[in-house]
XYZ file of N, CA and C in Angstrom:
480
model
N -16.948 41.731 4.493
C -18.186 42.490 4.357
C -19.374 41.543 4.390
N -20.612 41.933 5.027
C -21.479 41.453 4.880
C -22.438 41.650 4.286
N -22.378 41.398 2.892
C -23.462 41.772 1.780
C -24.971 41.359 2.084
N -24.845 39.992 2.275
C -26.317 39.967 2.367
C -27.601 40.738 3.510
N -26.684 41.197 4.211
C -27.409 41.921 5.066
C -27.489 43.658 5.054
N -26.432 44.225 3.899
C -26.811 45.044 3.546
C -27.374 45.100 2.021
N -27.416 44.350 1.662
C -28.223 44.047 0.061
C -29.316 43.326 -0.049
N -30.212 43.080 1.241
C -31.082 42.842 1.208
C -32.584 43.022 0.562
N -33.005 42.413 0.010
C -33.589 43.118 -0.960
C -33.687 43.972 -2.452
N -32.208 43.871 -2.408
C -32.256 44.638 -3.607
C -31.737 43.782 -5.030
N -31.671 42.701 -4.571
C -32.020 41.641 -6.342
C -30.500 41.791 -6.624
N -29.311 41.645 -5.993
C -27.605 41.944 -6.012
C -26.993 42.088 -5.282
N -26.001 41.434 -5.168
C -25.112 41.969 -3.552
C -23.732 41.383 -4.714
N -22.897 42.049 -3.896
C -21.465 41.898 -4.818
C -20.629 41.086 -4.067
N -19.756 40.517 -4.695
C -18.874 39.398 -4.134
C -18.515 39.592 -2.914
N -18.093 38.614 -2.067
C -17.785 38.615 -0.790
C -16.239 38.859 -0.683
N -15.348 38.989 -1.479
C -13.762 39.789 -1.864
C -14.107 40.919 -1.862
N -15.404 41.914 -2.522
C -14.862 43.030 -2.963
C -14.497 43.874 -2.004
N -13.809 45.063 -2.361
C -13.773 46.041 -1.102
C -13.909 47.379 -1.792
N -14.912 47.266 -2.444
C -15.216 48.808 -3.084
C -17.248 48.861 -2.879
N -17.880 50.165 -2.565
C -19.232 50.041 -2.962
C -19.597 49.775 -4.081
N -20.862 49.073 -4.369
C -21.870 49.061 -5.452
C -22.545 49.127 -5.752
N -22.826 49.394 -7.134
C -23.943 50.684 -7.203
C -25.086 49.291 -8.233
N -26.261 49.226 -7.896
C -27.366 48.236 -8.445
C -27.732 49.200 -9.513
N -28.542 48.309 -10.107
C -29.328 48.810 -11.071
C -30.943 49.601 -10.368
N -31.215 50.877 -11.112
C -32.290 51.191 -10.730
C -33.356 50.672 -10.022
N -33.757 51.464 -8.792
C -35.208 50.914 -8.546
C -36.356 50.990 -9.431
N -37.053 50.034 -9.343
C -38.612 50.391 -10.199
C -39.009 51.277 -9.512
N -39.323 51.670 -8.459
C -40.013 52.928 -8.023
C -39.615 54.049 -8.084
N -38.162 54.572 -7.296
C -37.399 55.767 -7.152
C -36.831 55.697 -8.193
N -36.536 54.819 -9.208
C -35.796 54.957 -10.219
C -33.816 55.524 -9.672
N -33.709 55.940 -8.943
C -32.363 55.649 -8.345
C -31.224 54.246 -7.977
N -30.202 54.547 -8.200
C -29.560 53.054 -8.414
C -28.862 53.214 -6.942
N -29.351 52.002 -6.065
C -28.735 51.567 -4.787
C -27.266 51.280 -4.678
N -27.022 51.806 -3.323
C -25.805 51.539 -3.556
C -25.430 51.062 -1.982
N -24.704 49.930 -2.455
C -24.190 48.625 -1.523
C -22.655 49.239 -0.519
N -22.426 49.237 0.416
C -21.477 50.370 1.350
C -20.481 49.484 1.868
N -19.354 49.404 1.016
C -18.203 48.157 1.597
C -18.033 48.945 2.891
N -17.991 47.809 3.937
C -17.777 47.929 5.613
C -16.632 47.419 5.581
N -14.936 48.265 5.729
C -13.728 48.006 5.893
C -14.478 46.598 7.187
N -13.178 45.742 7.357
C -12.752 45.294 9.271
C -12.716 45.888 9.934
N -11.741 46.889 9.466
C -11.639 48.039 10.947
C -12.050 49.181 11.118
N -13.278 49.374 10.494
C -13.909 50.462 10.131
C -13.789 51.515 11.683
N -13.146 52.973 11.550
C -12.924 53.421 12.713
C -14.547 54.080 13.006
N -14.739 54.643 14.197
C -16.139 55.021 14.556
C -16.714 56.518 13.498
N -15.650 56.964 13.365
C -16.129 58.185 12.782
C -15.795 57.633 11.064
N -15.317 56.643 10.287
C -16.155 56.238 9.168
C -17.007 55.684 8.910
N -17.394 55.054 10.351
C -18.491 54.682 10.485
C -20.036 55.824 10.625
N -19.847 56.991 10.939
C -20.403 57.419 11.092
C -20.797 58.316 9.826
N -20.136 58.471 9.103
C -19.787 59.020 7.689
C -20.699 57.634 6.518
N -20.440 56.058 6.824
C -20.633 55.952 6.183
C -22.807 55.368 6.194
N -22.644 55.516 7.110
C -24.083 55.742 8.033
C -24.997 56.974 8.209
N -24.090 57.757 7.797
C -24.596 59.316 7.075
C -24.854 59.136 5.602
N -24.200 58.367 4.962
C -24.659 58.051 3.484
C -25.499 57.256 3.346
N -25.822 55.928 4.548
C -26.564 54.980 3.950
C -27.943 55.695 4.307
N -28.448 56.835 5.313
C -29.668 57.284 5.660
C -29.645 58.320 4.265
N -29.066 58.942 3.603
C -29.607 59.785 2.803
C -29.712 59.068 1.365
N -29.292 57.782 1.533
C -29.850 57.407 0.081
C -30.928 56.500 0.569
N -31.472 56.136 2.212
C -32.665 55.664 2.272
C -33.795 57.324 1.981
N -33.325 57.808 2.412
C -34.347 59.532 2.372
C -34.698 59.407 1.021
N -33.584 59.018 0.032
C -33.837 59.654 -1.456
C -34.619 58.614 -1.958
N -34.277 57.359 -1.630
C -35.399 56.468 -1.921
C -36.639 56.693 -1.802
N -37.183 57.119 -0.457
C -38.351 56.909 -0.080
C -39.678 58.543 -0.567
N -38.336 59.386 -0.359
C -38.758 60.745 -1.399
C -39.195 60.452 -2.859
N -38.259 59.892 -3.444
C -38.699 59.262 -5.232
C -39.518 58.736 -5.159
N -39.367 57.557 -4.461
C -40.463 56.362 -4.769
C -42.153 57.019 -4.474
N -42.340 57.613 -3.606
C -43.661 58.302 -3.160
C -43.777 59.456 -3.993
N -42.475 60.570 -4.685
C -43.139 61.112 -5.946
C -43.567 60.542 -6.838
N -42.636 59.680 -7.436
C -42.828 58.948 -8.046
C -44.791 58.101 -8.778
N -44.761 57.767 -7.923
C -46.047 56.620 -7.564
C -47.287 57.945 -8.150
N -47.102 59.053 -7.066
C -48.166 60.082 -7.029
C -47.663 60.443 -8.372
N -46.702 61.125 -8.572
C -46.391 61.512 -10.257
C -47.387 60.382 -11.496
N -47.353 59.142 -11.194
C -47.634 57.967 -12.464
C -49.467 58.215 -12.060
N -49.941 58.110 -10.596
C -51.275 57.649 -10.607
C -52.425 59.275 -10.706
N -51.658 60.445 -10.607
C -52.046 61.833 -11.004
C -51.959 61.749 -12.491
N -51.000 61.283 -13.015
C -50.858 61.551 -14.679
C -51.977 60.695 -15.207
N -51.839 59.336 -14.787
C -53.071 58.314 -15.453
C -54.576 58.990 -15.156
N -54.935 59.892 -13.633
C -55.779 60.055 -13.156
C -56.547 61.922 -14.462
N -55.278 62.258 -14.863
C -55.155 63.037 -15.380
C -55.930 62.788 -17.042
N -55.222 61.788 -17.421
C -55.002 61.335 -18.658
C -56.843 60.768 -18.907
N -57.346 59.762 -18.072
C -58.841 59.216 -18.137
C -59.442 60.467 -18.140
N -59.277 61.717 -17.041
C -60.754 62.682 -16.990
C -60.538 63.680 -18.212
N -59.293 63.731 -18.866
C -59.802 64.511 -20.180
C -60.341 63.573 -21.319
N -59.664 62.118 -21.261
C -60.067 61.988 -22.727
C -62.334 61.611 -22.445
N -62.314 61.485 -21.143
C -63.349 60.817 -20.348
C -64.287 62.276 -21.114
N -63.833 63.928 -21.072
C -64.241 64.833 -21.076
C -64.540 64.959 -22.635
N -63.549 64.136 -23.305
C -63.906 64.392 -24.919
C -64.853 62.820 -25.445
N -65.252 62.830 -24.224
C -66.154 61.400 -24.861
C -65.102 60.032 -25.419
N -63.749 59.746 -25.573
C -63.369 58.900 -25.732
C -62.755 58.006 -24.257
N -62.649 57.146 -24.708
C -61.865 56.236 -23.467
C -60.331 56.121 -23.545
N -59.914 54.784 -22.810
C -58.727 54.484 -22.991
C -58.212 53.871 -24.425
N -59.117 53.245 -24.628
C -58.546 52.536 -26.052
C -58.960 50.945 -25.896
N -59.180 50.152 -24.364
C -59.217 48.768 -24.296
C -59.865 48.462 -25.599
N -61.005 48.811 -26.132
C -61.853 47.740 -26.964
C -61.182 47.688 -28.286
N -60.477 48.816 -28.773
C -59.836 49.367 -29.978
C -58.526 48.178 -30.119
N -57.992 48.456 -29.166
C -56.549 48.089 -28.892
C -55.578 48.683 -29.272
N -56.365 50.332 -29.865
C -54.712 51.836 -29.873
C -55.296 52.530 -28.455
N -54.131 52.490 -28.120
C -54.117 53.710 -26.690
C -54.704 54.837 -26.850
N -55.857 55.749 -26.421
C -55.930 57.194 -26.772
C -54.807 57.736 -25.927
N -54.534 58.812 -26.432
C -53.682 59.940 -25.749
C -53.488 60.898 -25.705
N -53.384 61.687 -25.021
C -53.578 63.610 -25.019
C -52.292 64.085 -25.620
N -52.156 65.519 -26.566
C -51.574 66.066 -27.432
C -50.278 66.390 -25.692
N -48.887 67.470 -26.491
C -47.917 68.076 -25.205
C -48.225 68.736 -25.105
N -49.291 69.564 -25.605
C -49.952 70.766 -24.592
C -50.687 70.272 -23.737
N -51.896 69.515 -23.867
C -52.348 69.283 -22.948
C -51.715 68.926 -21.662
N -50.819 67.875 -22.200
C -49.914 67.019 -20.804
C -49.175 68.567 -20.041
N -48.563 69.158 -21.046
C -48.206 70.254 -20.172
C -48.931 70.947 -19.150
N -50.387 70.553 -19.301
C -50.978 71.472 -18.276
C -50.770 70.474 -16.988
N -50.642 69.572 -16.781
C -50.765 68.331 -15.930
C -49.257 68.301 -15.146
N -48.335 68.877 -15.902
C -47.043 68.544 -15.778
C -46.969 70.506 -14.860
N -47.053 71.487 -15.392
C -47.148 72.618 -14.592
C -48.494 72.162 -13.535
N -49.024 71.837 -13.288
C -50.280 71.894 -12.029
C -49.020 70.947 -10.991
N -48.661 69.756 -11.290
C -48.419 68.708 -10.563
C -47.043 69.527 -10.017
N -46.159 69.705 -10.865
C -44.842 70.955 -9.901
C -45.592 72.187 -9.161
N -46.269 72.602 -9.405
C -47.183 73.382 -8.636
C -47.394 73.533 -7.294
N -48.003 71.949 -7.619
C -48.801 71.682 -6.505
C -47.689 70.667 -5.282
N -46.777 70.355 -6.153
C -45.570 69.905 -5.103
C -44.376 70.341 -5.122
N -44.544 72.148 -5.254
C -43.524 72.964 -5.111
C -42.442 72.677 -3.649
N -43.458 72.967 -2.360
C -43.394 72.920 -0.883
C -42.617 71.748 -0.575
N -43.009 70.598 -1.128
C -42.186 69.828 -1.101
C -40.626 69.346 -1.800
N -41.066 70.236 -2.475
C -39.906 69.474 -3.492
C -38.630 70.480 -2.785
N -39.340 71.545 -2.288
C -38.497 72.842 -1.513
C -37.671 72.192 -0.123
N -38.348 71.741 0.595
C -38.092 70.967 1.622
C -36.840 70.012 1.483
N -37.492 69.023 0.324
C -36.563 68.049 -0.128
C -35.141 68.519 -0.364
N -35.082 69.464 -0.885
C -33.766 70.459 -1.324
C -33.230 70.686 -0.556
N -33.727 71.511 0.774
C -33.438 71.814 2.170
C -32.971 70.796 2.564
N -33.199 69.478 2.999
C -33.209 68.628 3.793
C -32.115 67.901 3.110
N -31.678 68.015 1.554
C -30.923 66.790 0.729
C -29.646 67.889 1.035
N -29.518 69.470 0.881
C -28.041 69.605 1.323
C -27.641 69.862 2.585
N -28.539 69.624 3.497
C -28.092 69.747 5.045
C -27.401 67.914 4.837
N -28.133 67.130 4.419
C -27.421 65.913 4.502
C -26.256 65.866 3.717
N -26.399 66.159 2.609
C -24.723 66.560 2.062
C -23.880 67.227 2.722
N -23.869 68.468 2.918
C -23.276 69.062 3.724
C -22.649 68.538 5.198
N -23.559 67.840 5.830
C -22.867 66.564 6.687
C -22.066 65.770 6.312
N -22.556 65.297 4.780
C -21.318 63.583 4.686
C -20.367 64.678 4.011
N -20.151 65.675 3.412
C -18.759 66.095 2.730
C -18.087 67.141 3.893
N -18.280 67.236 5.077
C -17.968 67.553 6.232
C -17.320 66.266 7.255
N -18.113 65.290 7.449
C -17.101 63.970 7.655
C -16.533 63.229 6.969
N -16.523 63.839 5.501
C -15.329 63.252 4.433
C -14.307 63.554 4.515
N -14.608 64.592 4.967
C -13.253 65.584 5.244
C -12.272 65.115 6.614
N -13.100 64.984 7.719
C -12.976 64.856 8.945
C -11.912 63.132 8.737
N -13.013 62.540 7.772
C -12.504 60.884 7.759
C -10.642 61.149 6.873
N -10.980 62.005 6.129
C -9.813 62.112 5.324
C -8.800 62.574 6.000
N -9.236 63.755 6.571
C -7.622 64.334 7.860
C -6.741 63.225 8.767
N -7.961 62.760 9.276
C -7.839 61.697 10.378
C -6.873 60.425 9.329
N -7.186 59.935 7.951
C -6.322 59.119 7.776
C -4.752 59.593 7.206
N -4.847 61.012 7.000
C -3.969 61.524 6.498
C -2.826 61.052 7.883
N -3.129 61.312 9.215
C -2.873 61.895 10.006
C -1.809 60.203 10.540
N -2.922 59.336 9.968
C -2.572 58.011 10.500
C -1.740 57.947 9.676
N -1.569 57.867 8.705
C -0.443 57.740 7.172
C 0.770 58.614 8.054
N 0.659 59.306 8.282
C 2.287 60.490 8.469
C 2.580 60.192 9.591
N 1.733 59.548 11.245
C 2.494 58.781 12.033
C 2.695 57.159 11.736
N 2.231 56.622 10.786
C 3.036 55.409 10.703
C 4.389 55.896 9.828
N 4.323 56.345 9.217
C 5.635 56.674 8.171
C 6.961 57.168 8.766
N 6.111 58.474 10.158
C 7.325 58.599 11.156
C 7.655 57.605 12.018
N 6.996 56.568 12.327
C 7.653 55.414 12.765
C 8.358 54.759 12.251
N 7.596 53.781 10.761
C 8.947 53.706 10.027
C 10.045 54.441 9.715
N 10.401 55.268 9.768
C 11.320 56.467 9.085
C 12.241 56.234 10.158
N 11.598 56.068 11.511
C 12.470 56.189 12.589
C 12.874 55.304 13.033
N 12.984 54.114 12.687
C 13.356 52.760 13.059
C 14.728 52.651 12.064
């Protein structure tokens, strides 16, 4: 396997023996934990294609999180300054205690922001089980196919 070229970037790559995937520790952004895709030797074309169906939907899920994500933290902060901004207090720098808004308030911030990225988050849903629905469709496909290889080698041996 060639780790470093599929673990690029991600601060871990797993031994050059192993032959199982691995799963990293969380991103700071998407907060999702990466996961590293042992490449058999003889990887046939259609687990290959299966496992290339997994590595695009956990780039999708990455790049989906990480961009809620970001907008989720800089809406909440953006959120957080114009009320306390509205009650005449600040952040807290000169004090050195944080101000902070009560869970009702935040609740209003937290219903506007699902709200307002209903459409998407709808999409995302759409789009995350059409990709499932693909890789547990060539799981299947990958699984028959080795079943298939297992019961003609066995009738060869058997028949010798």
């Amino acid at each position: 396997m060639n780790s470093a070229c599929v673990s690029k970037g991600l601060g871990f790559s797993p031994p050059a023996h192993s032959r199982n995937d691995w799963i990293g520790p969380p991103d700071k952004h998407s907060n999702l934990r990466p996961v590293i895709f042992y490449v058999p030797p003889e990887e046939s074309p259609l687990e290959r294609r299966l496992r290339e169906a997994r590595q695009e939907a956990q780039a999708c899920d990455q790049r989906f999180w990480a961009r809620h994500n970001r907008a989720f933290c800089q809406e909440k902060e953006e959120f957080i300054y114009s009320r306390l901004k509205a009650k005449g207090l600040d952040m807290g720098a000169e004090t050195g205690q944080k101000a902070t808004l009560n869970a009702e308030e935040m609740a209003d911030f937290y219903k506007d922001f699902l709200s307002k990225n209903f459409r998407k988050h709808m999409q995302y849903n759409r789009d995350w089980y059409k990709r499932n629905f693909t890789i547990t469709f060539l799981m299947g496909q990958v699984a028959l196919a080795r079943a298939l290889r297992w019961l003609r080698w066995k009738k060869k041996t058997m028949g010798n």
